[in-house]
Tab-separated table of C-alpha atoms and ligand atoms in Angstrom:
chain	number	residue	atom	x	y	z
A	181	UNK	CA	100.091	108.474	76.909
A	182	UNK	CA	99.029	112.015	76.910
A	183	UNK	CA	100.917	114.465	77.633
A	184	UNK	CA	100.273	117.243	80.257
A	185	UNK	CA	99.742	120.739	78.843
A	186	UNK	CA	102.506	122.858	80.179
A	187	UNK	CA	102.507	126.816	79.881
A	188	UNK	CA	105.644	128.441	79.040
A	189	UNK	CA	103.801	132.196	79.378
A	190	UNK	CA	100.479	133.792	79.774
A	191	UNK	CA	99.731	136.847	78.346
A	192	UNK	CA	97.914	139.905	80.428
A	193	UNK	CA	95.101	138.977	77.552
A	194	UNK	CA	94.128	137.042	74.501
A	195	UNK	CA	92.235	138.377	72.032
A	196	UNK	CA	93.399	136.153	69.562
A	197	UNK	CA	91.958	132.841	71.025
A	198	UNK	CA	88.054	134.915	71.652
A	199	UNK	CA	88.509	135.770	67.751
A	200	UNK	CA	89.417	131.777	67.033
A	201	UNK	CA	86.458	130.932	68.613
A	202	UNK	CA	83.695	133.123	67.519
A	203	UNK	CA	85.229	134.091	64.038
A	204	UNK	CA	82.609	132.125	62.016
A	205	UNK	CA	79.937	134.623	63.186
A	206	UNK	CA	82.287	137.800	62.820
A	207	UNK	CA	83.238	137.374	59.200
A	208	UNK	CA	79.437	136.924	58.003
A	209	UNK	CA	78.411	140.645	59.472
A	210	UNK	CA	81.669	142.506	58.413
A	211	UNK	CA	81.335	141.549	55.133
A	212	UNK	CA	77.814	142.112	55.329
A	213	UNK	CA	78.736	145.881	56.070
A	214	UNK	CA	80.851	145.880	53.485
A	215	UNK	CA	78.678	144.967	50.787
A	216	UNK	CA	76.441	147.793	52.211
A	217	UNK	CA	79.204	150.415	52.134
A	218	UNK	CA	77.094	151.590	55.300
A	219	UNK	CA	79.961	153.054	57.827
A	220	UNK	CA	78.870	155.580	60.263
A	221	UNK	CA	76.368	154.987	62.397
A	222	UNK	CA	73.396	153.306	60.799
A	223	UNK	CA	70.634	150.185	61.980
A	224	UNK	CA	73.423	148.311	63.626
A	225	UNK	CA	74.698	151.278	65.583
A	226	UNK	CA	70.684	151.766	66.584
A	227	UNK	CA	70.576	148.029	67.088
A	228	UNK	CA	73.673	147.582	69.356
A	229	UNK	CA	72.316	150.760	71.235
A	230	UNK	CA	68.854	148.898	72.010
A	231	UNK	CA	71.179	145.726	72.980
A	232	UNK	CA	73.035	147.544	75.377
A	233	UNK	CA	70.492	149.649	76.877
A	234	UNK	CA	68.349	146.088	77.696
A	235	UNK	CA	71.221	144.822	78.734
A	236	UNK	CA	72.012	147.592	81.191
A	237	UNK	CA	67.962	147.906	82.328
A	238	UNK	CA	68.637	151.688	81.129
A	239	UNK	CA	65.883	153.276	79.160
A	240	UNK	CA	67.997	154.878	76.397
A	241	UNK	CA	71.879	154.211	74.927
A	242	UNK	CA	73.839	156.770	72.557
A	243	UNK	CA	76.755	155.208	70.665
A	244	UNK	CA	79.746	157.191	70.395
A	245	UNK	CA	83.421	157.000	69.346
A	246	UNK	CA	85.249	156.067	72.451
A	247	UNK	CA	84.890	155.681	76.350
A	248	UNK	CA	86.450	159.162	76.631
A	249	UNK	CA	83.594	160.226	74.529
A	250	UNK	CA	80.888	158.851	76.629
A	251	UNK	CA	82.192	160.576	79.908
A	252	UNK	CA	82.823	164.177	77.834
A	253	UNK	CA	79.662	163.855	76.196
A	254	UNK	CA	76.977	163.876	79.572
A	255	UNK	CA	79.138	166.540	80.974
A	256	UNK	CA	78.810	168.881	77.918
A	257	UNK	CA	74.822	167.825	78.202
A	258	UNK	CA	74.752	169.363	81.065
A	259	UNK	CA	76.519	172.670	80.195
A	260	UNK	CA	79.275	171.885	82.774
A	261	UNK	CA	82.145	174.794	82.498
A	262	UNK	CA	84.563	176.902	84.511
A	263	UNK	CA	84.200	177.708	87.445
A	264	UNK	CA	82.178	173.720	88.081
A	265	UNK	CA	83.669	171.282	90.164
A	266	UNK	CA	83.302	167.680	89.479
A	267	UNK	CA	84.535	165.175	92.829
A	268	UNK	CA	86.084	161.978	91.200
A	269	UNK	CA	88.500	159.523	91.885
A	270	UNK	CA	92.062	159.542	91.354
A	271	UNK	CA	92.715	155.714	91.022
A	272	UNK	CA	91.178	155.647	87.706
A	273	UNK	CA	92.247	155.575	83.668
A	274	UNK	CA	93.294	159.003	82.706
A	275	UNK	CA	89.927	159.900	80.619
A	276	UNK	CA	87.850	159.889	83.558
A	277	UNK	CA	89.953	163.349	85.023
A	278	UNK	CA	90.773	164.314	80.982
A	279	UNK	CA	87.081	164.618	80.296
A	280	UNK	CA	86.336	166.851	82.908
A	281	UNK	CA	89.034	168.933	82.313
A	282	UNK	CA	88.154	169.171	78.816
A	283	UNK	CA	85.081	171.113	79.305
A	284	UNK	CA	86.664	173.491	81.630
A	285	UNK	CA	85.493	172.295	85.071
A	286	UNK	CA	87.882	171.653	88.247
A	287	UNK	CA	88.051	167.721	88.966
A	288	UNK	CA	87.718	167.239	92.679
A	289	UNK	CA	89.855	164.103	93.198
A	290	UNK	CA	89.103	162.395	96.637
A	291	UNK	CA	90.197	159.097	98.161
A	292	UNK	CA	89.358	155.252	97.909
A	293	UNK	CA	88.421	152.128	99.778
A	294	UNK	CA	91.288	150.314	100.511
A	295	UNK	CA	89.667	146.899	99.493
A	296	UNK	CA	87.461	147.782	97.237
A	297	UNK	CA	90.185	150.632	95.322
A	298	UNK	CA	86.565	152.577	94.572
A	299	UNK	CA	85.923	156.100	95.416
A	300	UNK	CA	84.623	156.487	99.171
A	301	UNK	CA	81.485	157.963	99.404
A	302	UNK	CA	82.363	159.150	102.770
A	303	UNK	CA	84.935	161.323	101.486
A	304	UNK	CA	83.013	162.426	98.618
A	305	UNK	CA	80.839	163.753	100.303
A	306	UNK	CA	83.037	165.900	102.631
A	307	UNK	CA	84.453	167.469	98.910
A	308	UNK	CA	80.690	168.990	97.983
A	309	UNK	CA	80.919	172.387	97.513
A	310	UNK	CA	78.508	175.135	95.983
A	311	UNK	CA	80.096	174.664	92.911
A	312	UNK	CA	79.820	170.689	92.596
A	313	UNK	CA	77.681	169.609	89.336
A	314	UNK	CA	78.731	165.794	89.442
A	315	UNK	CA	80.136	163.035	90.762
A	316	UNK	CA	81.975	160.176	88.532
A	317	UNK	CA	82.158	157.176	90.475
A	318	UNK	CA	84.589	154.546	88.619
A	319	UNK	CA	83.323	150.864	88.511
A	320	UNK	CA	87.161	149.991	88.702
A	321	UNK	CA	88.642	146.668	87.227
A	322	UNK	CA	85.070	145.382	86.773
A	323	UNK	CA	83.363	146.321	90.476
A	324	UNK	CA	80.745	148.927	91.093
A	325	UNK	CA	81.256	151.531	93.522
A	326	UNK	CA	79.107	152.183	96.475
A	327	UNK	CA	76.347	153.535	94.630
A	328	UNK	CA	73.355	153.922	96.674
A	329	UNK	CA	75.465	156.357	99.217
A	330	UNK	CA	76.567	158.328	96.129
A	331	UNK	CA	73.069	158.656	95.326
A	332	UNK	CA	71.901	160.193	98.208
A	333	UNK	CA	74.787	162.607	98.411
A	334	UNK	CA	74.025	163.800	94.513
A	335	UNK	CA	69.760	163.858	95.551
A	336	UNK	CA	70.608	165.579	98.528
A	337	UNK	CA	72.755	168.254	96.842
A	338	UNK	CA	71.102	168.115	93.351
A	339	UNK	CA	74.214	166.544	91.594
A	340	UNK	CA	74.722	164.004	88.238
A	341	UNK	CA	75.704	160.819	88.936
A	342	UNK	CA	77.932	159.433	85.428
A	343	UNK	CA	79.339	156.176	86.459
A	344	UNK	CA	82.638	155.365	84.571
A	345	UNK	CA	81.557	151.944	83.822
A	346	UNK	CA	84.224	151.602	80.812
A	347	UNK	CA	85.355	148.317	82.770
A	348	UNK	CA	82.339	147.123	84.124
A	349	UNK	CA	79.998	146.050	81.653
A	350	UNK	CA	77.013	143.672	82.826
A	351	UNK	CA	78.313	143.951	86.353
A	352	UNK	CA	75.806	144.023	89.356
A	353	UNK	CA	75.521	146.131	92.470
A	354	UNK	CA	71.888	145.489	94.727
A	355	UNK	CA	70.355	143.298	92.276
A	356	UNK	CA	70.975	146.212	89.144
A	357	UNK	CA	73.396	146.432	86.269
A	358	UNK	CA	76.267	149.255	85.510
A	359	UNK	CA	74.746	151.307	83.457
A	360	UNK	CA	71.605	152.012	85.247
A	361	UNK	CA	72.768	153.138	88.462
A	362	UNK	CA	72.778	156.603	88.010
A	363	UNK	CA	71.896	159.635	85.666
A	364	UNK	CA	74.167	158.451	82.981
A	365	UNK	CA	76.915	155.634	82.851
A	366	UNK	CA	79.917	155.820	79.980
A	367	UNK	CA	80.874	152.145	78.410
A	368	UNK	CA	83.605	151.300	76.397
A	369	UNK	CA	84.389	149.098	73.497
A	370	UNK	CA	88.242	149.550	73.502
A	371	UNK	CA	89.323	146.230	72.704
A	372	UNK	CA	90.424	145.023	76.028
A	373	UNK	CA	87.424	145.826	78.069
A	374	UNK	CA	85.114	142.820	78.458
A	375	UNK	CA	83.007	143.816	75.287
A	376	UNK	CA	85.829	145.174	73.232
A	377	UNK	CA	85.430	145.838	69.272
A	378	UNK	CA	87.955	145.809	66.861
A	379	UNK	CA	88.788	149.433	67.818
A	380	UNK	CA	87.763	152.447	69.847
A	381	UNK	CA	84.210	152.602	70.313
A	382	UNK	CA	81.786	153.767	73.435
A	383	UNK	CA	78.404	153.959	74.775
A	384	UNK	CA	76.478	156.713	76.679
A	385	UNK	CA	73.319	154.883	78.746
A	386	UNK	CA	70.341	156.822	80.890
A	387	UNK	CA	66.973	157.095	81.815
A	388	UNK	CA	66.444	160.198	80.855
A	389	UNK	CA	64.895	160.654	77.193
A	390	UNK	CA	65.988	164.636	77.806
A	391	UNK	CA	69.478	163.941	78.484
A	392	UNK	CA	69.349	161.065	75.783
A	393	UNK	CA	68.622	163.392	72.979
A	394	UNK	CA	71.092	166.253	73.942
A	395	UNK	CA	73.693	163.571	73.679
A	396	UNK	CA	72.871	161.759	70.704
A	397	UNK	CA	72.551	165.923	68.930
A	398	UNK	CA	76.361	166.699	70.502
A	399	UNK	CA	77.906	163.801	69.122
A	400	UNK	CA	77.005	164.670	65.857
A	401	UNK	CA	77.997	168.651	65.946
A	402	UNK	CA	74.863	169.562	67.806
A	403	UNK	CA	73.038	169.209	64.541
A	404	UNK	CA	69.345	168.500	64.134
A	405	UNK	CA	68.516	168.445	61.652
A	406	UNK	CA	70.605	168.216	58.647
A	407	UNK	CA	72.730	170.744	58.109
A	408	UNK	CA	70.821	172.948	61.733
A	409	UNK	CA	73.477	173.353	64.253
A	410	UNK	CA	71.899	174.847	67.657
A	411	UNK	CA	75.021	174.254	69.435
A	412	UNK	CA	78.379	173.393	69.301
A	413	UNK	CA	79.254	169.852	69.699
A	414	UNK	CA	81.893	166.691	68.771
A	415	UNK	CA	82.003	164.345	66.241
A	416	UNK	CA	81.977	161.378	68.024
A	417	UNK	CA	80.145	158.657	66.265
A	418	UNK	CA	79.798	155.097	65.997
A	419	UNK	CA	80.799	152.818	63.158
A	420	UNK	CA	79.091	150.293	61.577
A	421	UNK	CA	81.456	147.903	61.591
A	422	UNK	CA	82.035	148.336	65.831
A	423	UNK	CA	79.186	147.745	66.141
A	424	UNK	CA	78.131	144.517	64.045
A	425	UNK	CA	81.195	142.971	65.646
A	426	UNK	CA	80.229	144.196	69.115
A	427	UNK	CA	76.155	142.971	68.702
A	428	UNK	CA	77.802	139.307	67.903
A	429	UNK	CA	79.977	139.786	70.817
A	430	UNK	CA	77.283	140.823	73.484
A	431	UNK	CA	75.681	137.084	72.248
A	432	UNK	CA	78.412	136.054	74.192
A	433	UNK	CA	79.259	138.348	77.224
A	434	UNK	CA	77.381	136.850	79.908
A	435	UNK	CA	79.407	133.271	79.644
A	436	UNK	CA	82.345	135.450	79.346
A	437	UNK	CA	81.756	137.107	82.416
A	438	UNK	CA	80.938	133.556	84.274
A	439	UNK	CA	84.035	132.215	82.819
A	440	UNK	CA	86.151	135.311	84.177
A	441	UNK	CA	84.100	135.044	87.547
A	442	UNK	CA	84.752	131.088	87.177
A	443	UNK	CA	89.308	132.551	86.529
A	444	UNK	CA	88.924	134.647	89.850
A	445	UNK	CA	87.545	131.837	92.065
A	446	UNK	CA	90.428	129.778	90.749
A	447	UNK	CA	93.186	132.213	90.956
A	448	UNK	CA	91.607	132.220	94.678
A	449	UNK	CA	92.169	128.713	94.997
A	450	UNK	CA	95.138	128.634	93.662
A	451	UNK	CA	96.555	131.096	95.988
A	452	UNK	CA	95.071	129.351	99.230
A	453	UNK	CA	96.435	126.426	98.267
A	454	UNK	CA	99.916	127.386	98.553
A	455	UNK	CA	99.381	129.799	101.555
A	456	UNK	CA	100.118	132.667	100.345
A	457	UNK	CA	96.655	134.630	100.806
A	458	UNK	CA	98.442	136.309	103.602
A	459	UNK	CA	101.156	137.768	101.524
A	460	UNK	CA	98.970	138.655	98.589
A	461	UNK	CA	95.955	140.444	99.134
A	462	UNK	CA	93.477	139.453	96.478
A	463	UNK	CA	90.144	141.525	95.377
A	464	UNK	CA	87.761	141.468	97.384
A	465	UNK	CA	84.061	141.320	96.424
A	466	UNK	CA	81.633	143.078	98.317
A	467	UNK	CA	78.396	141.250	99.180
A	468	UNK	CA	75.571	142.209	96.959
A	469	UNK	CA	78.091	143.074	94.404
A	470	UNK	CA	78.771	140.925	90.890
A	471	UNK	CA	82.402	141.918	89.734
A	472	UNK	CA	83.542	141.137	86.444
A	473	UNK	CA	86.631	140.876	86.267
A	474	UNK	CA	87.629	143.297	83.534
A	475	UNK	CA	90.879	143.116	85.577
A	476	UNK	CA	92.691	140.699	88.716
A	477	UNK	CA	94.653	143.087	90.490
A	478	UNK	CA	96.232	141.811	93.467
A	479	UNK	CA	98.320	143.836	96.054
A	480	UNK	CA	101.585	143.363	97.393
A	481	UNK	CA	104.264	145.231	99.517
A	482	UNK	CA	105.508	148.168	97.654
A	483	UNK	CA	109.255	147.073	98.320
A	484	UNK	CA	109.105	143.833	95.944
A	485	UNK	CA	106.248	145.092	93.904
A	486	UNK	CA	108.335	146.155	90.881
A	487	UNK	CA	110.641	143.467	91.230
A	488	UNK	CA	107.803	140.592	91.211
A	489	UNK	CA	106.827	142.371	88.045
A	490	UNK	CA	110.036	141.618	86.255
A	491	UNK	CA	110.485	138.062	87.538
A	492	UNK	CA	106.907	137.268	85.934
A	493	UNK	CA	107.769	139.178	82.830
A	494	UNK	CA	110.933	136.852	82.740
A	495	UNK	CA	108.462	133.844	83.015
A	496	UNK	CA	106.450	135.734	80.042
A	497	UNK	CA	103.705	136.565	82.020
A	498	UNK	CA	101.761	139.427	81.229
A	499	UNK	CA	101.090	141.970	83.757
A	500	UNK	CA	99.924	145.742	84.170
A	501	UNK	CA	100.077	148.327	87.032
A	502	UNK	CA	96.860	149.820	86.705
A	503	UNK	CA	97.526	152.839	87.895
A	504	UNK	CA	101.083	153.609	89.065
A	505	UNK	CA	100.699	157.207	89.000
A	506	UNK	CA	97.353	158.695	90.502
A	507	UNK	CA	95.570	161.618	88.425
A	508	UNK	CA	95.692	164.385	91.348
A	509	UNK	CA	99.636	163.726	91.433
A	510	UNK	CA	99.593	164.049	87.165
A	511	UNK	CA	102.147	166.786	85.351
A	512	UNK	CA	98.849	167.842	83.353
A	513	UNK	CA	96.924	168.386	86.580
A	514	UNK	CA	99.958	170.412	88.881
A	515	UNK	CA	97.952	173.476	88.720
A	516	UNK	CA	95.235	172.103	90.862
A	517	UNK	CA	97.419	172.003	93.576
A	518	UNK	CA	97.916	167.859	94.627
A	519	UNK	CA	100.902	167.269	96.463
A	520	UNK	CA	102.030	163.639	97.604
A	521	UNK	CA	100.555	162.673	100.506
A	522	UNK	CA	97.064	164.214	100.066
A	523	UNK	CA	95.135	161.030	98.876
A	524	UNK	CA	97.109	158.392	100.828
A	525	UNK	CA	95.008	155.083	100.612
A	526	UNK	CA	95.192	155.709	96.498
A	527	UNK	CA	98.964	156.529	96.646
A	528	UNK	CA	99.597	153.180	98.895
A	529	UNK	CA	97.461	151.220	95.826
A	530	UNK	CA	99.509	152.502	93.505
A	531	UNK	CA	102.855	151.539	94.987
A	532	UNK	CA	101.029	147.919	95.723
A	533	UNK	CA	98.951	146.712	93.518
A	534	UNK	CA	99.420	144.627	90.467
A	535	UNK	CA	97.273	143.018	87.703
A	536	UNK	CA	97.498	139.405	86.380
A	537	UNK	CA	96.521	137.788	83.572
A	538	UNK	CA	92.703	137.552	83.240
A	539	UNK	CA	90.782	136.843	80.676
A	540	UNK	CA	87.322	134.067	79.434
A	541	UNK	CA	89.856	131.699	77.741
A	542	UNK	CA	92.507	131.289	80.619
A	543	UNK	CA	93.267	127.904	81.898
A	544	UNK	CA	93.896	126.379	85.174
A	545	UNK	CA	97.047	125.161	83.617
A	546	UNK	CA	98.053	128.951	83.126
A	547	UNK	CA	96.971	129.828	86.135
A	548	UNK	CA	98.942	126.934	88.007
A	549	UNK	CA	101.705	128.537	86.411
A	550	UNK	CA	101.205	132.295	87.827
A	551	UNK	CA	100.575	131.405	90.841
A	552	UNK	CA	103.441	129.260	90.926
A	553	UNK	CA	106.055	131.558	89.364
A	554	UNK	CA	104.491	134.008	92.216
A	555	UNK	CA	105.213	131.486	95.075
A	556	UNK	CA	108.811	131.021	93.739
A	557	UNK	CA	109.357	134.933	93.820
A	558	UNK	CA	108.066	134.801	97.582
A	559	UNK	CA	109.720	132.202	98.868
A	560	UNK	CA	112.743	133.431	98.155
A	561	UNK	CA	112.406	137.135	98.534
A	562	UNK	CA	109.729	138.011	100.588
A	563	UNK	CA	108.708	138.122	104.296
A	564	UNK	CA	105.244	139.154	105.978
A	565	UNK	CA	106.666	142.185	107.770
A	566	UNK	CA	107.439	143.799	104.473
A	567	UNK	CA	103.684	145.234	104.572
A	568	UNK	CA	104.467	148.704	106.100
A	569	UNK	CA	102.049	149.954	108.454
B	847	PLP	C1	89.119	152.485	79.086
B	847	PLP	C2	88.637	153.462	80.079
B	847	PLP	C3	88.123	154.709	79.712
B	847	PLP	C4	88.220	155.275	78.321
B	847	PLP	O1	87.743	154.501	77.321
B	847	PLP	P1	88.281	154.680	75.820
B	847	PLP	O2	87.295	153.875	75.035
B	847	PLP	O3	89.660	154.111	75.795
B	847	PLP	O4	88.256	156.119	75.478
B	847	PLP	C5	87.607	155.526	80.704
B	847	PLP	N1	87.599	155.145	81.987
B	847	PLP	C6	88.109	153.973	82.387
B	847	PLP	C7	88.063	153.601	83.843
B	847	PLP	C8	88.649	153.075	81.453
B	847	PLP	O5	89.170	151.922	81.870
């Protein structure tokens, strides 16, 4: 007789089991690097760059060190400084807000869409100024934002688009892929985003061959060539061993993403099945849209949020808040003047929402067992009018 396979945890993610299965092809190209003695940058930094710009239906791709990189790096291109504003989100990893900052420039922060958790374009566009150079819209937890009313708000004012697209590689909006949905798009390769390397590593794409070059000159001092600096830029390039590992990776990202799409409809299932859709609102997907699932964040009332947290960490279940504290209300960020209360669909995410485990490799069996641990903690604790108005 066989035995049933029965969970006694999930984790938030598992890289280890991705490794198991593609580690054949891995150990061939790292050692294969190796024997080069190749590091920085190189033909497989050039070839994953080609990958990922087909991939993204951009014209051009710059590799770079990290995801933070790839935001700071279009926003030097363009000169941006004191005295610029850039409108942003809030609800969003810290580097998108750091990497403005860094060069100077005033980060706008404006509010979301309560289902989607994306930036508004309504209320971007009510936060153009004289001084706005750009907009970052975040593709957060695998979802594009709204693009094509961002677009007309930066045409109509004369503004760069960067999408933040660290979490939402080969995801679709309209029929097009992150990436190429504005003047520039940041990717990362930090290990748990859905093409992750085996360390930091990021990816500036665009269309423009002008904005391509000024990149690919900053992240290596603003030198070209040797030893001619005609500006002052970052170090910020690419290894040779990200990328090998990443260009056998992107082999596999699209079943990756259909297995993650394949998690979601399940977890979706799962929850319908047991009747509790109504008490936890799951991600929605907006029509046209292809989310990827870099994340599964689900939303609950903010008076048993914290405590469903630990009762699924007690059933070793791995879970995240991403992002309990919003970026306008961040010590770092006091001077510009947030208080509590000024972004309030973000500030009600934040108190609600919660991420479980997603990732290609997850099993129904695990996800029996999340959603069930989750009905447990309801039925016991929880009761409809707990959502506050
Ligand atoms: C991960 C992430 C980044 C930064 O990427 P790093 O490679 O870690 O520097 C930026 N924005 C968002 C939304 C992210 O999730």
């Amino acid at each position: 007789m066989a035995l049933a396979y029965e969970p006694t945890g999930v984790p938030a993610l598992n890289l280890r089991a991705q490794y198991r299965a593609i580690r054949d092809e891995i150990e061939p190209v790292v050692r294969e690097v190796m024997e080069t003695q190749g590091f920085v940058m190189g033909p497989e930094v050039a070839g994953l760059e080609a990958e990922i710009a087909e991939f993204s239906g951009a014209a051009h791709a710059v590799g770079c060190a990290s995801g933070t990189d790839a935001l700071l790096l279009p926003l030097m291109a363009i000169d941006l400084g004191p005295g610029d504003e850039v409108v942003t989100t809030p609800y969003t990893f810290f580097a998108t807000g750091g990497s403005i900052w860094r060069t100077g420039a005033r980060p706008v922060f404006v509010d979301i869409e309560p289902d989607t958790y994306n930036i508004d374009p309504a209320a971007v566009e009510a936060a153009i100024t004289e001084r706005t150079r750009a907009i970052i819209p975040v593709h957060l937890y695998g979802q594009t934002a709204d693009m094509d009313p961002i677009r007309a708000i930066a045409e109509r004012h004369g503004l760069m688009v960067l999408e933040d697209a660290a979490q939402a590689i080969g995801a679709g909006y309209r029929g097009r892929r992150a990436g190429a949905l504005g003047t520039a798009a940041a990717f990362s390769f930090y290990p748990s985003k859905n093409l992750g390397g085996f360390g930091d590593g990021g990816m500036v794409t665009t269309d423009d061959p002008v904005l391509a070059r000024r990149i690919a000159r900053l992240r290596v001092h603003g030198m070209e060539p040797k030893y001619h600096h005609h500006e002052v830029g970052i170090n910020s390039r690419l290894d040779a061993l990200q990328a090998a590992v990443l260009r056998v990776k992107l082999r596999h990202l699209d079943e990756w993403t259909a297995a993650r799409r394949e998690a979601a409809d399940r977890y979706r299932d799962l929850f319908a099945a047991e009747g509790l859709d109504a008490m936890v609102k799951l991600p929605v997907e907006r029509p046209g849209n292809v989310h990827v699932y870099n994340q599964f964040v689900v939303r609950v009332p903010a008076a048993i949020r914290d405590d469903l947290r630990r009762r699924l960490t007690d059933r070793k279940i791995g879970t995240e808040i991403y992002y309990p504290i919003p970026l306008h209300l961040q010590p770092c960020f006091a001077s510009l003047g947030y208080r509590a209360g000024d972004l309030p669909v973000t500030e009600a995410a934040a108190r609600e929402t919660i991420a479980l485990p997603i990732y290609p490799e997850l099993s129904e069996a695990e996800q029996r067992y999340v959603v069930g641990a989750i009905h447990q903690f309801l039925h016991e604790r929880a009761h409809p009018s707990l959502f506050a108005a």
